Amino acid sequence: MKFGEEFDLTTKELAPEQREELLGKLKARFEKNRNRHNDIQWSDVQDKLDTNIEKLWSLSEMERTGGEPDVVGSDEETGEYLFYDCSPESPKGRRSICYDLEALESRKEHKPANNALDMAAAMGIELLTEEQYRDLQKLGAFDTKSSSWVETPERIRKLGGALFCDRRYDTVFAYHNGAESYYGARGFRGCLKV
């Protein structure tokens, strides 16, 4: 089953009960992890969410695929709040995927079900950059048993590679791999600006 087959991804609106359930989860996570956003108030975040229905749908997709999204700060230029996937390990619903469609199509056999860039686009989010990934790691220990694809510079991708990161030995590492590779413990983490 490919990503999205179990849900209608063309309807980017939550039913009222789904919306309330999601907002409850997000608020509880926000309050439990104040160290991620000390100077931000939940009421301000919810005001933005209430006027951005599509973004709320994207957060629902992040949650549904195991990302445990939470506010990690705000964009100083735009004033938008930044939600990152804060699950302890790379989100389970987004693993065993290669980097992008070109990589997926290059595989002759044993193709994964999907790729990170297309999944992120379908969800309305972006892959974390290496810098964002390192910023996330300042808030806790993430990916100590898994790894996550990160946005790869075009010059590396043109040569067939892609970047991923993890945390081992209390240190964040960035690595390279063929973009067509995939592993059961590698997924991707996303960013959503609201």
Coordinates of C-alpha atoms in Angstrom, one line a residue:
M1 CA 0.0 0.0 0.0
K2 CA 1.4 3.4 -1.0
F3 CA 1.4 6.4 1.2
G4 CA -2.0 8.1 1.2
E5 CA -4.0 5.2 -0.1
E6 CA -5.6 4.7 3.3
F7 CA -6.6 8.4 3.4
D8 CA -8.1 10.8 0.8
L9 CA -5.2 13.3 0.5
T10 CA -7.2 15.5 -1.8
T11 CA -9.5 16.6 1.0
K12 CA -7.3 18.7 3.2
E13 CA -9.8 19.4 5.9
L14 CA -10.4 17.7 9.2
A15 CA -13.9 16.9 10.6
P16 CA -14.7 19.0 13.7
E17 CA -14.1 16.0 16.1
Q18 CA -10.7 15.2 14.4
R19 CA -9.7 18.9 14.7
E20 CA -10.5 19.0 18.4
E21 CA -8.8 15.7 19.1
L22 CA -5.6 16.9 17.3
L23 CA -5.6 20.3 19.0
G24 CA -5.9 18.5 22.3
K25 CA -2.9 16.3 21.5
L26 CA -0.8 19.2 20.3
K27 CA -1.7 21.4 23.3
A28 CA -0.8 18.6 25.8
R29 CA 2.5 18.0 24.0
F30 CA 3.2 21.7 23.9
E31 CA 2.6 22.0 27.7
K32 CA 4.6 18.9 28.5
N33 CA 7.7 20.1 26.6
R34 CA 7.9 23.7 27.5
N35 CA 11.7 23.6 27.1
R36 CA 11.2 23.5 23.3
H37 CA 9.4 26.9 23.2
N38 CA 9.8 28.8 26.5
D39 CA 8.7 32.2 25.3
I40 CA 5.7 31.1 23.2
Q41 CA 2.1 30.8 24.4
W42 CA -0.2 28.1 23.2
S43 CA -3.1 30.5 22.7
D44 CA -1.0 32.4 20.1
V45 CA -0.2 29.1 18.3
Q46 CA -3.8 28.0 18.3
D47 CA -4.9 31.4 16.9
K48 CA -2.6 30.8 13.9
L49 CA -3.9 27.2 13.5
D50 CA -7.5 28.3 13.6
T51 CA -6.9 30.5 10.5
N52 CA -4.8 27.9 8.6
I53 CA -7.0 24.8 8.1
E54 CA -4.6 23.2 5.6
K55 CA -1.7 23.5 8.0
L56 CA -3.8 21.8 10.7
W57 CA -4.4 19.0 8.2
S58 CA -0.6 18.8 7.6
L59 CA -0.1 18.5 11.3
S60 CA -2.6 15.7 11.4
E61 CA -0.6 13.9 8.8
M62 CA 2.6 14.4 10.8
E63 CA 0.8 13.0 13.8
R64 CA -0.8 10.1 11.9
T65 CA 2.6 8.9 10.6
G66 CA 4.2 9.0 14.0
G67 CA 6.0 12.3 14.0
E68 CA 4.7 13.8 17.2
P69 CA 4.9 17.4 15.9
D70 CA 5.6 20.2 18.4
V71 CA 6.5 23.9 18.3
V72 CA 10.3 24.4 18.4
G73 CA 10.4 28.1 17.9
S74 CA 9.4 30.8 15.4
D75 CA 10.7 32.4 12.2
E76 CA 11.9 35.8 13.2
E77 CA 11.3 37.2 9.7
T78 CA 7.8 35.9 9.1
G79 CA 6.5 35.4 12.7
E80 CA 5.4 31.9 11.7
Y81 CA 5.6 29.1 14.3
L82 CA 7.9 26.2 13.5
F83 CA 6.6 22.7 14.0
Y84 CA 9.1 19.9 13.8
D85 CA 8.6 16.1 14.2
C86 CA 9.7 15.5 17.7
S87 CA 9.2 11.7 18.0
P88 CA 12.1 10.1 19.8
E89 CA 13.0 8.0 16.7
S90 CA 12.4 8.7 13.0
P91 CA 8.6 8.5 12.4
K92 CA 7.6 4.9 11.9
G93 CA 5.0 5.7 9.3
R94 CA 7.7 7.2 7.1
R95 CA 10.5 4.6 7.1
S96 CA 11.9 2.2 4.5
I97 CA 11.8 4.9 1.8
C98 CA 14.4 6.2 -0.6
Y99 CA 15.2 9.9 -0.9
D100 CA 13.3 11.1 -4.0
L101 CA 11.3 9.9 -7.1
E102 CA 14.4 9.8 -9.3
A103 CA 16.1 7.5 -6.8
L104 CA 12.9 5.3 -6.6
E105 CA 12.6 5.0 -10.4
S106 CA 16.3 4.1 -10.7
R107 CA 15.9 0.9 -8.6
K108 CA 15.5 -2.1 -10.8
E109 CA 14.3 -4.4 -8.1
H110 CA 13.2 -4.4 -4.4
K111 CA 11.7 -0.9 -4.8
P112 CA 10.5 0.8 -1.6
A113 CA 6.9 1.9 -1.4
N114 CA 7.7 5.6 -1.6
N115 CA 10.2 8.3 -1.3
A116 CA 10.8 11.1 1.3
L117 CA 10.4 14.1 -0.9
D118 CA 7.1 13.1 -2.4
M119 CA 5.7 12.0 0.9
A120 CA 6.7 15.3 2.5
A121 CA 5.1 17.2 -0.4
A122 CA 1.9 15.2 -0.1
M123 CA 1.7 16.0 3.6
G124 CA 2.4 19.7 3.0
I125 CA 5.7 19.8 4.9
E126 CA 9.4 20.0 4.1
L127 CA 12.3 17.8 5.1
L128 CA 14.4 19.2 7.8
T129 CA 17.7 20.7 6.6
E130 CA 20.9 19.6 8.3
E131 CA 20.9 22.8 10.3
Q132 CA 17.3 22.4 11.4
Y133 CA 18.1 18.8 12.4
R134 CA 21.0 19.9 14.5
D135 CA 18.8 22.6 16.1
L136 CA 16.3 19.9 17.0
Q137 CA 19.0 17.9 18.7
K138 CA 19.7 20.8 21.0
L139 CA 16.2 20.2 22.5
G140 CA 16.7 16.5 23.3
A141 CA 18.2 13.2 22.1
F142 CA 16.5 12.2 18.9
D143 CA 17.2 9.3 16.5
T144 CA 19.5 7.3 18.9
K145 CA 18.4 4.0 17.2
S146 CA 17.2 5.3 13.8
S147 CA 18.2 7.9 11.2
S148 CA 16.4 10.5 9.1
W149 CA 16.9 11.8 5.6
V150 CA 17.5 15.5 5.5
E151 CA 17.3 18.0 2.7
T152 CA 20.2 17.4 0.4
P153 CA 22.1 20.1 -1.5
E154 CA 21.5 19.9 -5.3
R155 CA 25.3 19.5 -6.0
I156 CA 25.3 16.3 -3.9
R157 CA 22.0 15.0 -5.3
K158 CA 23.3 15.5 -8.9
L159 CA 26.1 13.1 -8.1
G160 CA 23.6 10.4 -6.9
G161 CA 23.9 11.0 -3.2
A162 CA 21.6 12.1 -0.4
L163 CA 22.2 13.1 3.2
F164 CA 20.9 11.6 6.4
C165 CA 21.5 12.3 10.1
D166 CA 21.4 10.5 13.4
R167 CA 22.6 10.8 17.0
R168 CA 25.2 8.3 18.3
Y169 CA 27.6 8.6 21.2
D170 CA 25.8 11.8 22.3
T171 CA 26.9 13.4 19.0
V172 CA 24.9 14.4 15.9
F173 CA 26.3 12.9 12.7
A174 CA 25.6 13.7 9.1
Y175 CA 26.3 11.0 6.5
H176 CA 25.8 10.3 2.8
N177 CA 24.3 7.4 1.0
G178 CA 23.0 6.6 -2.4
A179 CA 19.7 8.3 -2.8
E180 CA 18.1 5.1 -3.9
S181 CA 19.0 3.3 -0.6
Y182 CA 16.4 2.6 2.1
Y183 CA 16.4 1.0 5.5
G184 CA 13.8 -0.1 8.0
A185 CA 15.2 2.4 10.6
R186 CA 15.5 5.4 8.3
G187 CA 12.7 7.8 7.6
F188 CA 12.5 11.5 7.6
R189 CA 11.5 14.4 9.9
G190 CA 9.5 17.3 8.6
C191 CA 9.1 21.0 9.3
L192 CA 5.8 23.0 9.0
K193 CA 5.6 26.7 9.3
V194 CA 2.3 28.1 10.6

